[in-house]
Coordinates of C-alpha atoms in Angstrom, one line a residue:
M19 CA 25.1 9.5 -28.7
T20 CA 23.8 8.6 -25.2
G21 CA 26.2 7.4 -22.5
P22 CA 26.2 4.1 -20.6
I23 CA 22.9 2.5 -19.5
G24 CA 23.9 3.0 -15.9
D25 CA 23.9 6.8 -16.4
L26 CA 20.1 7.0 -16.9
A27 CA 17.8 8.6 -14.4
L28 CA 14.1 8.1 -14.3
L29 CA 11.3 10.7 -14.4
S30 CA 7.7 9.5 -14.1
D31 CA 4.2 10.9 -14.0
C32 CA 2.8 7.5 -13.3
Q33 CA 1.6 7.2 -16.9
T34 CA 4.8 7.3 -18.8
A35 CA 8.5 7.9 -18.1
A36 CA 11.4 9.9 -19.4
L37 CA 15.1 8.9 -19.1
V38 CA 17.8 11.6 -18.5
T39 CA 21.5 11.2 -19.1
R40 CA 24.2 12.2 -16.6
D41 CA 25.1 15.2 -18.7
G42 CA 21.5 16.6 -18.9
S43 CA 19.9 15.2 -22.0
V44 CA 16.4 13.8 -22.1
D45 CA 17.0 10.9 -24.5
W46 CA 13.8 8.9 -24.0
W47 CA 10.2 10.0 -23.6
P48 CA 7.4 7.8 -25.0
G49 CA 3.8 8.6 -24.4
P50 CA 1.1 9.3 -23.5
R51 CA 1.6 5.8 -22.0
F52 CA 4.7 3.8 -21.2
D53 CA 4.3 1.8 -24.3
G54 CA 3.5 4.7 -26.6
P55 CA 5.6 6.2 -29.4
S56 CA 8.5 8.5 -28.4
V57 CA 9.1 12.2 -28.8
F58 CA 12.8 11.7 -27.8
A59 CA 14.5 8.4 -28.6
R60 CA 18.2 9.3 -28.9
L61 CA 18.7 6.4 -26.5
L62 CA 18.2 4.2 -29.5
D63 CA 19.6 6.2 -32.3
P64 CA 21.6 9.5 -32.4
D65 CA 19.2 11.1 -34.8
A66 CA 15.9 10.1 -33.0
G67 CA 15.4 13.2 -30.8
H68 CA 16.4 14.7 -27.5
L69 CA 16.2 17.8 -25.3
S70 CA 19.5 18.7 -23.7
V71 CA 20.4 21.4 -21.2
R72 CA 24.0 21.9 -20.1
P73 CA 26.4 24.8 -19.3
A74 CA 27.8 26.5 -22.4
T75 CA 31.2 26.3 -20.6
P76 CA 32.7 22.9 -21.4
S77 CA 34.8 22.3 -18.3
T78 CA 32.3 21.3 -15.8
T79 CA 31.5 18.7 -13.1
S80 CA 28.1 17.4 -12.6
T81 CA 26.4 15.8 -9.6
R82 CA 22.8 14.9 -9.2
A83 CA 20.2 13.4 -6.8
Y84 CA 16.5 13.0 -6.4
L85 CA 14.8 15.6 -4.1
D86 CA 13.8 13.9 -0.9
G87 CA 10.7 11.9 -1.1
T88 CA 10.3 12.4 -4.9
L89 CA 11.2 11.2 -8.4
V90 CA 12.2 14.9 -9.2
L91 CA 15.8 15.1 -10.4
R92 CA 18.2 17.9 -9.4
T93 CA 21.4 18.1 -11.3
E94 CA 24.2 20.6 -10.5
H95 CA 26.6 21.5 -13.4
R96 CA 29.5 23.4 -12.0
A97 CA 30.9 25.9 -14.5
G98 CA 33.8 27.9 -13.1
D99 CA 32.7 29.8 -10.0
A100 CA 29.0 29.4 -10.8
T101 CA 26.6 26.4 -11.0
L102 CA 23.8 25.7 -13.4
V103 CA 21.1 23.8 -11.4
V104 CA 18.6 21.9 -13.5
T105 CA 15.6 20.3 -11.8
D106 CA 13.6 17.9 -14.0
A107 CA 10.2 16.3 -13.6
L108 CA 7.3 14.8 -15.5
A109 CA 4.5 17.0 -14.2
L110 CA 1.9 15.7 -11.8
D111 CA -1.5 17.3 -11.1
P112 CA -0.7 19.4 -8.0
A113 CA -4.3 18.9 -6.7
A114 CA -3.7 15.1 -6.6
E115 CA -2.3 13.7 -3.4
G116 CA -1.3 10.4 -1.9
H117 CA -2.7 7.4 -3.8
E118 CA -4.4 9.7 -6.3
I119 CA -1.2 10.9 -8.0
G120 CA -0.8 10.1 -11.7
L121 CA -4.6 9.6 -12.3
D122 CA -4.8 12.8 -14.4
V123 CA -1.6 14.4 -15.6
P124 CA -0.7 17.3 -18.1
H125 CA 1.8 15.2 -20.1
A126 CA 4.4 17.8 -19.7
L127 CA 8.2 17.6 -19.2
V128 CA 9.4 20.4 -16.9
R129 CA 13.0 21.5 -16.7
V130 CA 13.7 24.4 -14.3
L131 CA 17.0 26.2 -14.7
E132 CA 18.7 28.2 -12.0
A133 CA 22.0 30.1 -11.8
V134 CA 23.8 29.8 -8.4
G135 CA 26.9 31.7 -7.4
G136 CA 27.1 33.7 -10.5
D137 CA 25.8 34.2 -14.1
V138 CA 25.5 31.1 -16.2
D139 CA 25.1 30.4 -19.9
A140 CA 22.9 27.4 -20.5
E141 CA 23.1 25.7 -23.9
V142 CA 19.8 24.2 -24.9
E143 CA 19.2 21.9 -27.9
Y144 CA 15.7 20.8 -28.7
V145 CA 15.2 18.1 -31.4
P146 CA 11.7 16.6 -31.3
R147 CA 11.3 13.4 -33.5
T148 CA 7.9 11.8 -33.0
E149 CA 6.9 8.2 -33.7
Y150 CA 10.2 6.7 -32.5
G151 CA 12.2 9.1 -34.6
L152 CA 10.4 8.3 -37.8
V153 CA 8.8 11.7 -38.1
V154 CA 10.9 14.8 -38.5
P155 CA 8.4 17.6 -37.8
R156 CA 8.9 21.2 -38.8
L157 CA 9.2 23.7 -36.0
T158 CA 7.5 27.0 -36.0
R159 CA 6.7 29.8 -33.5
E160 CA 3.1 30.3 -32.4
R161 CA 2.1 32.8 -29.6
G162 CA 5.3 32.5 -27.7
A163 CA 5.7 28.8 -28.1
I164 CA 7.8 26.6 -30.4
V165 CA 5.4 24.2 -32.0
T166 CA 5.8 21.0 -34.1
V167 CA 4.1 20.8 -37.5
G168 CA 3.6 17.4 -39.2
G169 CA 3.2 13.9 -38.0
P170 CA 0.6 12.4 -35.7
E171 CA 1.4 14.4 -32.6
R172 CA 1.5 18.1 -31.7
V173 CA 4.3 19.1 -29.2
T174 CA 4.8 22.6 -27.8
L175 CA 7.9 24.1 -26.1
T176 CA 7.6 27.2 -23.9
G177 CA 10.0 29.1 -21.8
A178 CA 12.9 29.4 -24.3
D179 CA 12.0 32.1 -26.8
E180 CA 15.7 32.8 -27.5
L181 CA 16.2 29.5 -29.3
E182 CA 16.9 29.8 -33.0
L183 CA 14.9 27.5 -35.3
D184 CA 16.5 25.5 -38.0
D185 CA 13.5 23.8 -39.7
S186 CA 13.3 20.7 -37.4
S187 CA 15.4 21.7 -34.4
A188 CA 15.9 24.6 -32.0
R189 CA 19.2 25.6 -30.5
G190 CA 20.6 28.5 -28.5
V191 CA 22.2 29.8 -25.3
L192 CA 20.0 31.1 -22.4
T193 CA 21.8 33.6 -20.1
L194 CA 20.8 33.4 -16.4
R195 CA 21.8 36.1 -14.0
A196 CA 22.8 34.9 -10.5
G197 CA 19.8 33.8 -8.6
E198 CA 17.6 33.8 -11.7
R199 CA 15.2 30.8 -12.1
R200 CA 13.3 29.9 -15.3
G201 CA 11.3 27.0 -16.6
I202 CA 11.3 25.2 -19.9
V203 CA 8.2 23.1 -20.5
V204 CA 7.5 20.6 -23.3
R205 CA 3.9 19.5 -23.5
R206 CA 2.4 16.8 -25.7
G207 CA -0.9 17.4 -27.4
A208 CA -1.3 20.9 -26.1
A209 CA -2.4 24.1 -27.7
A210 CA 0.3 26.8 -27.9
T211 CA -2.0 29.3 -26.3
L212 CA -1.8 27.5 -22.9
A213 CA 0.3 29.6 -20.4
L214 CA 2.7 27.1 -18.6
D215 CA 4.6 28.2 -15.5
G216 CA 7.4 25.8 -15.2
P217 CA 8.5 26.6 -11.6
S218 CA 5.0 26.4 -10.4
M219 CA 4.3 23.0 -12.1
L220 CA 7.6 21.8 -10.6
E221 CA 6.6 22.8 -7.0
G222 CA 3.2 21.1 -7.5
T223 CA 4.9 17.8 -8.6
I224 CA 7.3 17.9 -5.7
G225 CA 4.4 18.3 -3.3
A226 CA 2.4 15.4 -5.0
W227 CA 5.3 13.0 -4.7
R228 CA 6.0 13.9 -1.1
S229 CA 2.4 13.3 -0.3
W230 CA 2.6 9.9 -1.7
S231 CA 5.8 9.1 0.1
A232 CA 4.3 10.2 3.4
L233 CA 1.9 7.3 3.2
H234 CA 4.7 4.8 2.4
G235 CA 7.4 5.7 5.0
G236 CA 8.2 4.1 8.3
H237 CA 9.8 0.9 7.0
G238 CA 12.1 1.2 10.0
G239 CA 14.1 -1.9 9.2
P240 CA 17.5 -2.2 7.7
Y241 CA 18.1 -0.3 4.5
A242 CA 15.0 1.9 5.1
G243 CA 16.1 4.5 2.7
A244 CA 16.7 2.1 -0.1
V245 CA 13.3 0.4 0.5
E246 CA 11.4 3.7 0.5
H247 CA 13.2 4.8 -2.7
G248 CA 12.6 1.4 -4.3
A249 CA 8.9 1.7 -3.5
R250 CA 8.9 5.1 -5.2
V251 CA 10.5 3.7 -8.2
L252 CA 7.9 0.9 -8.4
Q253 CA 5.1 3.6 -8.1
G254 CA 6.9 5.5 -11.0
L255 CA 6.7 2.3 -13.1
T256 CA 3.0 2.0 -12.4
Y257 CA 0.4 3.1 -14.9
Q258 CA -1.8 4.7 -12.3
P259 CA -5.2 4.8 -14.2
S260 CA -5.2 1.0 -14.3
G261 CA -2.8 -0.1 -11.6
A262 CA -0.6 -2.1 -14.1
I263 CA 3.2 -2.1 -13.3
V264 CA 5.6 -2.2 -16.3
A265 CA 8.7 -4.3 -16.1
A266 CA 10.8 -1.3 -17.2
P267 CA 10.2 2.1 -18.9
S268 CA 12.5 1.3 -21.8
T269 CA 12.7 -1.0 -24.8
S270 CA 15.7 -2.7 -26.5
L271 CA 18.4 -1.8 -24.1
P272 CA 20.7 -4.8 -24.7
E273 CA 21.4 -7.7 -22.3
T274 CA 24.7 -8.0 -24.3
L275 CA 26.1 -5.0 -26.1
G276 CA 26.0 -5.4 -29.8
A277 CA 23.8 -8.5 -29.7
S278 CA 20.2 -9.1 -30.4
A279 CA 18.6 -10.0 -27.0
N280 CA 16.8 -6.6 -26.9
W281 CA 13.3 -6.7 -25.6
D282 CA 10.4 -4.3 -25.1
Y283 CA 9.7 -4.3 -21.3
R284 CA 7.1 -1.5 -21.3
Y285 CA 4.3 -4.0 -20.5
A286 CA 2.8 -5.5 -17.5
W287 CA 3.8 -9.1 -16.4
L288 CA 1.5 -10.9 -14.0
R289 CA 4.6 -12.4 -12.3
D290 CA 6.1 -8.9 -11.7
A291 CA 2.8 -7.6 -10.3
S292 CA 2.6 -10.6 -7.9
L293 CA 6.1 -10.2 -6.6
V294 CA 5.6 -6.4 -6.2
A295 CA 2.3 -6.9 -4.3
R296 CA 3.9 -9.4 -1.9
A297 CA 6.9 -7.1 -1.3
L298 CA 4.8 -4.1 -0.6
L299 CA 2.5 -6.0 1.8
G300 CA 5.6 -6.8 3.8
A301 CA 7.4 -3.5 3.6
T302 CA 5.3 -0.5 2.8
C303 CA 1.6 -0.2 2.1
S304 CA -1.2 -2.6 1.5
E305 CA -3.2 -0.1 -0.7
E306 CA -0.9 -0.6 -3.7
A307 CA -0.9 -4.4 -3.2
R308 CA -4.7 -4.5 -3.4
R309 CA -4.5 -2.4 -6.6
Y310 CA -2.0 -4.7 -8.2
F311 CA -4.1 -7.8 -7.3
E312 CA -7.2 -6.1 -8.8
W313 CA -5.3 -5.3 -12.0
M314 CA -3.9 -8.9 -12.2
T315 CA -7.4 -10.5 -11.9
G316 CA -8.9 -7.9 -14.3
A317 CA -6.4 -8.7 -16.9
A318 CA -6.2 -12.4 -16.5
V319 CA -10.0 -13.0 -16.4
S320 CA -10.0 -12.1 -20.1
C321 CA -8.1 -15.5 -20.7
R322 CA -10.7 -17.7 -19.0
A323 CA -11.8 -19.1 -22.4
S324 CA -8.3 -19.5 -23.7
S325 CA -6.0 -22.6 -23.5
H326 CA -3.7 -20.9 -21.0
V327 CA -3.5 -17.7 -18.9
Q328 CA -1.6 -15.0 -20.7
I329 CA 1.5 -13.9 -18.8
V330 CA 1.9 -10.2 -20.0
F331 CA -0.6 -7.5 -21.0
G332 CA -0.7 -3.9 -22.1
V333 CA -1.1 -1.3 -19.3
R334 CA -4.9 -1.3 -19.8
G335 CA -5.1 -5.0 -20.1
E336 CA -4.6 -5.3 -23.9
R337 CA -3.8 -8.9 -24.9
N338 CA -2.3 -8.4 -28.4
L339 CA 1.3 -7.2 -28.0
E340 CA 2.4 -8.1 -31.5
E341 CA 6.2 -7.7 -31.7
R342 CA 7.9 -5.9 -34.6
A343 CA 11.3 -4.4 -35.3
L344 CA 11.9 -0.7 -36.0
D345 CA 14.5 -1.1 -38.7
H346 CA 15.1 2.7 -39.0
L347 CA 16.8 2.8 -35.6
R348 CA 20.4 1.8 -35.1
G349 CA 19.8 0.6 -31.6
F350 CA 21.7 1.3 -28.3
A351 CA 25.4 1.0 -29.0
D352 CA 24.4 -0.5 -32.4
S353 CA 22.5 -3.4 -30.7
R354 CA 19.8 -4.4 -33.1
P355 CA 17.0 -5.0 -33.7
V356 CA 15.0 -2.4 -31.8
R357 CA 11.7 -4.1 -30.9
I358 CA 8.4 -2.7 -29.9
G359 CA 5.8 -5.3 -28.7
N360 CA 6.7 -8.5 -27.0
A361 CA 6.0 -11.9 -28.5
A362 CA 6.0 -13.4 -24.9
W363 CA 2.3 -12.6 -24.9
R364 CA 1.7 -15.9 -26.9
Q365 CA 3.8 -18.0 -24.6
K366 CA 2.3 -20.6 -22.1
Q367 CA 3.9 -20.1 -18.7
L368 CA 2.1 -22.1 -16.0
D369 CA 3.5 -20.2 -13.1
V370 CA 1.0 -17.3 -13.5
M371 CA -1.9 -19.2 -11.9
G372 CA 0.1 -19.5 -8.7
E373 CA 1.2 -15.9 -8.7
I374 CA -2.5 -14.7 -8.8
L375 CA -3.6 -17.0 -6.1
D376 CA -0.6 -16.3 -3.9
V377 CA -1.4 -12.7 -3.8
A378 CA -5.0 -13.4 -3.0
W379 CA -3.8 -15.5 0.0
S380 CA -1.2 -13.0 1.1
L381 CA -3.7 -10.2 1.2
G382 CA -5.4 -11.9 4.2
D383 CA -8.1 -9.8 5.7
E384 CA -7.5 -7.1 3.0
L385 CA -8.8 -9.5 0.3
E386 CA -12.2 -8.6 -1.0
L387 CA -13.9 -10.9 -3.5
D388 CA -17.2 -10.6 -5.3
E389 CA -18.9 -13.8 -6.6
F390 CA -17.4 -13.4 -10.1
S391 CA -13.8 -12.9 -8.8
A392 CA -14.1 -15.9 -6.4
A393 CA -15.4 -18.1 -9.2
F394 CA -12.4 -17.0 -11.4
L395 CA -9.9 -18.0 -8.7
C396 CA -11.6 -21.4 -8.5
Q397 CA -11.2 -21.7 -12.3
L398 CA -7.4 -20.9 -11.9
A399 CA -7.0 -23.6 -9.3
D400 CA -8.9 -26.1 -11.4
R401 CA -6.7 -25.2 -14.4
A402 CA -3.6 -25.7 -12.3
A403 CA -4.9 -29.2 -11.3
R404 CA -5.4 -30.0 -15.0
Q405 CA -2.3 -28.5 -16.5
W406 CA 0.6 -28.9 -14.1
Q407 CA 1.9 -31.9 -15.9
E408 CA 2.2 -30.0 -19.2
P409 CA 5.4 -28.5 -20.5
D410 CA 5.8 -24.7 -20.9
T411 CA 8.3 -22.0 -21.9
G412 CA 9.3 -21.2 -18.2
M413 CA 9.8 -17.8 -16.6
W414 CA 13.0 -17.0 -18.6
E415 CA 10.7 -17.0 -21.7
S416 CA 12.7 -19.3 -23.8
R417 CA 11.8 -19.1 -27.5
G418 CA 12.7 -22.8 -28.0
P419 CA 10.6 -25.9 -27.4
A420 CA 8.4 -26.2 -24.3
R421 CA 9.9 -28.2 -21.4
H422 CA 8.9 -29.3 -17.8
H423 CA 10.3 -26.3 -15.9
T424 CA 10.6 -26.9 -12.2
M425 CA 9.5 -23.5 -11.0
S426 CA 6.4 -23.7 -13.3
K427 CA 5.3 -26.8 -11.4
V428 CA 6.2 -25.3 -8.0
M429 CA 3.9 -22.4 -8.9
C430 CA 1.1 -24.8 -9.9
W431 CA 1.6 -26.2 -6.4
V432 CA 1.3 -22.7 -5.0
A433 CA -2.0 -22.1 -6.9
L434 CA -3.5 -25.3 -5.5
D435 CA -2.1 -24.8 -2.0
R436 CA -3.4 -21.2 -1.7
A437 CA -6.8 -22.1 -3.1
A438 CA -7.1 -24.9 -0.6
R439 CA -6.1 -22.5 2.2
L440 CA -8.6 -20.0 1.0
G441 CA -11.3 -22.7 1.0
A442 CA -14.7 -21.5 1.7
R443 CA -13.8 -17.9 1.0
L444 CA -13.9 -18.8 -2.7
G445 CA -17.6 -19.6 -2.6
E446 CA -19.8 -22.4 -3.9
H447 CA -17.3 -23.5 -6.6
A448 CA -14.5 -24.2 -4.2
T449 CA -13.2 -27.8 -3.8
P450 CA -10.4 -27.4 -1.2
R451 CA -10.1 -31.1 -0.6
D452 CA -9.5 -31.9 -4.3
W453 CA -7.0 -29.0 -4.5
R454 CA -5.1 -30.2 -1.5
R455 CA -4.8 -33.7 -3.0
A456 CA -3.6 -32.3 -6.3
A457 CA -1.1 -30.0 -4.5
D458 CA 0.3 -33.1 -2.7
R459 CA 0.8 -34.9 -6.1
V460 CA 2.5 -31.9 -7.6
R461 CA 4.9 -31.5 -4.7
A462 CA 5.8 -35.2 -4.6
T463 CA 6.5 -35.2 -8.3
V464 CA 8.7 -32.2 -8.1
L465 CA 10.7 -33.4 -5.2
H466 CA 11.3 -36.7 -7.1
E467 CA 11.7 -35.7 -10.7
A468 CA 13.4 -32.3 -10.3
W469 CA 16.1 -33.5 -8.0
S470 CA 19.5 -34.1 -9.7
E471 CA 21.6 -36.6 -7.9
R472 CA 24.7 -35.6 -9.9
R473 CA 24.4 -32.0 -8.8
G474 CA 23.0 -32.7 -5.4
A475 CA 20.4 -30.0 -6.1
F476 CA 17.1 -29.3 -7.6
A477 CA 17.4 -28.6 -11.4
G478 CA 15.7 -26.0 -13.4
V479 CA 14.0 -28.6 -15.6
C480 CA 12.7 -31.9 -14.4
G481 CA 15.0 -34.7 -15.5
S482 CA 17.9 -32.4 -16.3
D483 CA 21.0 -31.3 -14.3
A484 CA 21.0 -27.6 -15.3
L485 CA 20.7 -25.2 -12.4
D486 CA 18.4 -22.2 -12.3
S487 CA 18.6 -19.3 -9.9
A488 CA 14.8 -19.0 -9.8
L489 CA 14.8 -22.0 -7.5
L490 CA 15.9 -19.7 -4.8
L491 CA 12.3 -18.5 -4.6
M492 CA 11.0 -22.0 -3.5
P493 CA 11.3 -21.1 0.3
A494 CA 9.7 -17.7 -0.2
F495 CA 6.5 -19.6 -1.5
G496 CA 6.8 -22.2 1.2
F497 CA 7.4 -25.1 -1.2
V498 CA 10.4 -26.2 0.9
A499 CA 11.7 -24.7 4.1
A500 CA 14.7 -22.4 3.8
N501 CA 16.7 -24.6 6.2
D502 CA 15.9 -27.8 4.5
D503 CA 19.1 -29.7 3.6
R504 CA 18.0 -30.0 0.0
M505 CA 17.5 -26.3 -0.3
A506 CA 20.9 -25.5 1.2
S507 CA 22.6 -28.0 -1.1
T508 CA 20.7 -26.4 -4.1
A509 CA 21.6 -22.8 -3.1
A510 CA 25.3 -23.9 -2.7
A511 CA 25.3 -25.5 -6.1
I512 CA 23.6 -22.4 -7.7
E513 CA 26.2 -20.1 -6.0
S514 CA 29.1 -22.3 -7.3
A515 CA 27.8 -22.7 -10.9
L516 CA 26.1 -19.3 -11.5
G517 CA 28.0 -17.0 -9.2
D518 CA 30.4 -14.4 -10.6
G519 CA 31.9 -11.8 -8.4
G520 CA 29.2 -12.2 -5.8
L521 CA 26.4 -11.8 -8.3
L522 CA 24.3 -14.6 -9.9
R523 CA 23.4 -15.4 -13.5
R524 CA 20.0 -16.7 -14.3
H525 CA 20.4 -20.2 -15.6
E526 CA 23.2 -22.5 -16.7
E527 CA 21.8 -23.0 -20.2
L528 CA 21.6 -19.2 -20.9
D529 CA 24.7 -17.7 -22.5
E530 CA 24.8 -14.2 -21.1
Q531 CA 27.2 -11.4 -20.5
G532 CA 25.6 -10.2 -17.4
A533 CA 24.4 -11.2 -14.0
F534 CA 20.7 -10.9 -13.3
L535 CA 20.3 -8.6 -10.3
P536 CA 17.0 -10.0 -9.0
S537 CA 18.7 -13.4 -8.6
T538 CA 21.2 -12.0 -6.1
F539 CA 18.4 -10.4 -4.1
W540 CA 16.7 -13.8 -4.1
L541 CA 19.8 -15.3 -2.7
A542 CA 19.9 -12.7 0.1
A543 CA 16.3 -13.4 0.9
W544 CA 16.9 -17.1 1.1
R545 CA 19.9 -16.6 3.4
A546 CA 17.8 -14.5 5.7
Q547 CA 15.0 -17.1 5.8
A548 CA 17.6 -19.7 6.6
G549 CA 18.7 -17.6 9.5
D550 CA 22.1 -16.3 8.3
A551 CA 21.5 -12.5 8.5
D552 CA 25.1 -11.7 8.0
A553 CA 25.4 -13.6 4.8
A554 CA 22.1 -12.2 3.7
R555 CA 23.4 -8.7 4.2
A556 CA 26.5 -9.4 2.2
A557 CA 24.5 -10.7 -0.7
F558 CA 22.0 -7.8 -0.5
E559 CA 24.8 -5.2 -0.3
R560 CA 26.6 -6.7 -3.3
A561 CA 23.4 -6.4 -5.5
A562 CA 22.3 -3.1 -4.1
G563 CA 25.8 -1.7 -4.7
C564 CA 25.1 -2.1 -8.4
A565 CA 22.7 0.9 -8.2
N566 CA 23.7 4.0 -10.0
D567 CA 24.3 7.4 -8.5
V568 CA 20.5 8.1 -8.1
G569 CA 19.7 4.6 -6.7
L570 CA 18.3 3.0 -9.8
L571 CA 19.0 -0.7 -10.6
A572 CA 19.1 -2.2 -14.1
E573 CA 18.0 -5.6 -15.1
M574 CA 21.5 -7.0 -15.3
V575 CA 25.1 -6.0 -14.6
D576 CA 28.5 -7.1 -16.1
P577 CA 30.3 -8.7 -13.1
A578 CA 33.7 -7.9 -14.6
T579 CA 33.1 -4.1 -15.2
G580 CA 30.1 -3.2 -13.2
A581 CA 28.4 -1.8 -16.3
A582 CA 24.6 -2.0 -16.3
L583 CA 23.0 -4.1 -19.0
G584 CA 19.4 -4.6 -20.1
N585 CA 16.4 -2.4 -19.6
M586 CA 16.7 0.4 -16.9
P587 CA 15.4 0.8 -14.3
Q588 CA 14.0 -2.7 -13.8
A589 CA 11.0 -3.3 -11.5
L590 CA 12.0 -6.9 -10.7
S591 CA 15.4 -5.6 -9.4
H592 CA 13.8 -3.0 -7.1
V593 CA 11.1 -5.4 -5.8
G594 CA 13.9 -7.9 -5.1
L595 CA 15.6 -5.2 -3.0
V596 CA 12.4 -4.4 -1.1
D597 CA 11.6 -8.0 -0.4
A598 CA 15.1 -9.0 0.6
A599 CA 15.3 -6.1 3.0
A600 CA 12.1 -7.2 4.6
R601 CA 13.4 -10.8 4.9
I602 CA 16.5 -9.5 6.6
A603 CA 14.5 -7.5 9.0
D604 CA 12.5 -10.7 9.7
A605 CA 15.6 -12.8 10.3
E606 CA 17.0 -10.2 12.8
R607 CA 13.8 -10.4 14.8
A608 CA 12.9 -14.1 14.6
P609 CA 14.4 -17.6 14.2
A610 CA 14.8 -19.3 10.9
G611 CA 11.9 -21.3 9.5
G612 CA 11.2 -20.7 5.8
G613 CA 7.4 -21.0 5.8
V614 CA 4.9 -18.9 3.8
R615 CA 5.3 -15.2 4.8

């Protein structure tokens, strides 16, 4: 069975992802897209498939790291006086460079083995189980490859002829002489006749990642290494053919071990895309920010005849994400159900209108609008003016009754404010004066109805007293200044009620085991905007310190044990890191203020 959630490392070809355990087993690999069925899913059931490579000698120590400027993973397993080095990647097209990586990929997992310091015996176990472990294909040899027979997908393995076949699995020991290097390649949908050179594919992938990183370096501020790595992780979670970014590459990793809060995050939320675009504009590269905006508008425009704008889509903009349980899987640490699809696609969350228009405004001179796109942004602003008084499910995606969530109304204000600022750039349908008047009404209502006298703070739901860490985002969007007394009082109340070991939980009304890492980065960003760089650094470092040994952040963490919880790695955690680092850099250069950045 797979180890802790925090042991997982990410491989990506910018179309899908694989997750590798600390001891060298690929326990998750869906495809050909992030949200596709898996070949390996031992992450969710011990019998659902894996590919493990480890020293045959049991007494080993293992260390690992990404190669500089890449998402290529190098793991060193020390076995006596010798070391088995395994370098893993999802292959990229070596001819693709910079912003072009991931557009066309071979859908291949590459594992290059090397013996250093002496001879090494590597134990290899190959257990393909397609369709989320439901299909147990037969394995056969064909022209030097091990090929699956049966099920909806053909999978080939090359580079390990010594493995012995046992109907549906292959096992064996590969002996490598000192200095010897050889590659194992697993390819989906490929003919067995294709000659695959694992080391050559690996080198091409390393070069492709480094060409991308060369365009996104030079952050220069505090935590530069973490920011640049975070940007790479976000690129690794991007479905490059469309520009969609998935919330996480995994499904059903539990927020509470043994419980049922297990969601499929392999889809693209407009909220996440908005926050990523804003963060990348401030810290790394505007090219990706423009692409995220184009994806957002392209997906959302399909909802223009609907009663509300959908919040989450498939990576090519699909709207129907029907949720169902895979009852044949036991779940991670027996946490059931295992879900694919996400019922949140049916929810009404009013904040998405503000998120789209905020990115449009943030792009500044980089914003390019044709007549159709400009008219659509006008429709969003008009919709915000009509709907801001309606209840919704809120950004935490409650599956209970709709309520008047404060941040939903704040983001309706953002939609109207940004549309008014864009003004004539939105064309003949623009009504900036009407939008400004509507924005003023929204703001006055929120300041009055969301304020809790009992708590001395803004509440998460208008008319209630419950605190919500999402309110720490209000200064980032310019709704209130970071140094406003009401904001300071709200932040203090949130820290007191939701804080645990320096980390923040999401909302008082949620019964959760873990703290939500993005919330602590939001706290760091607010402190930086308020002018307290030292306190901002302390919050930032507490959250960033929850990263695993290869710098990946989960969705949540147990404050008592430090154990990662929820899906892994989480885009929102990494974008929180990137944005908070940029805010800290701003705070160390300029006085506090808290306006729109």
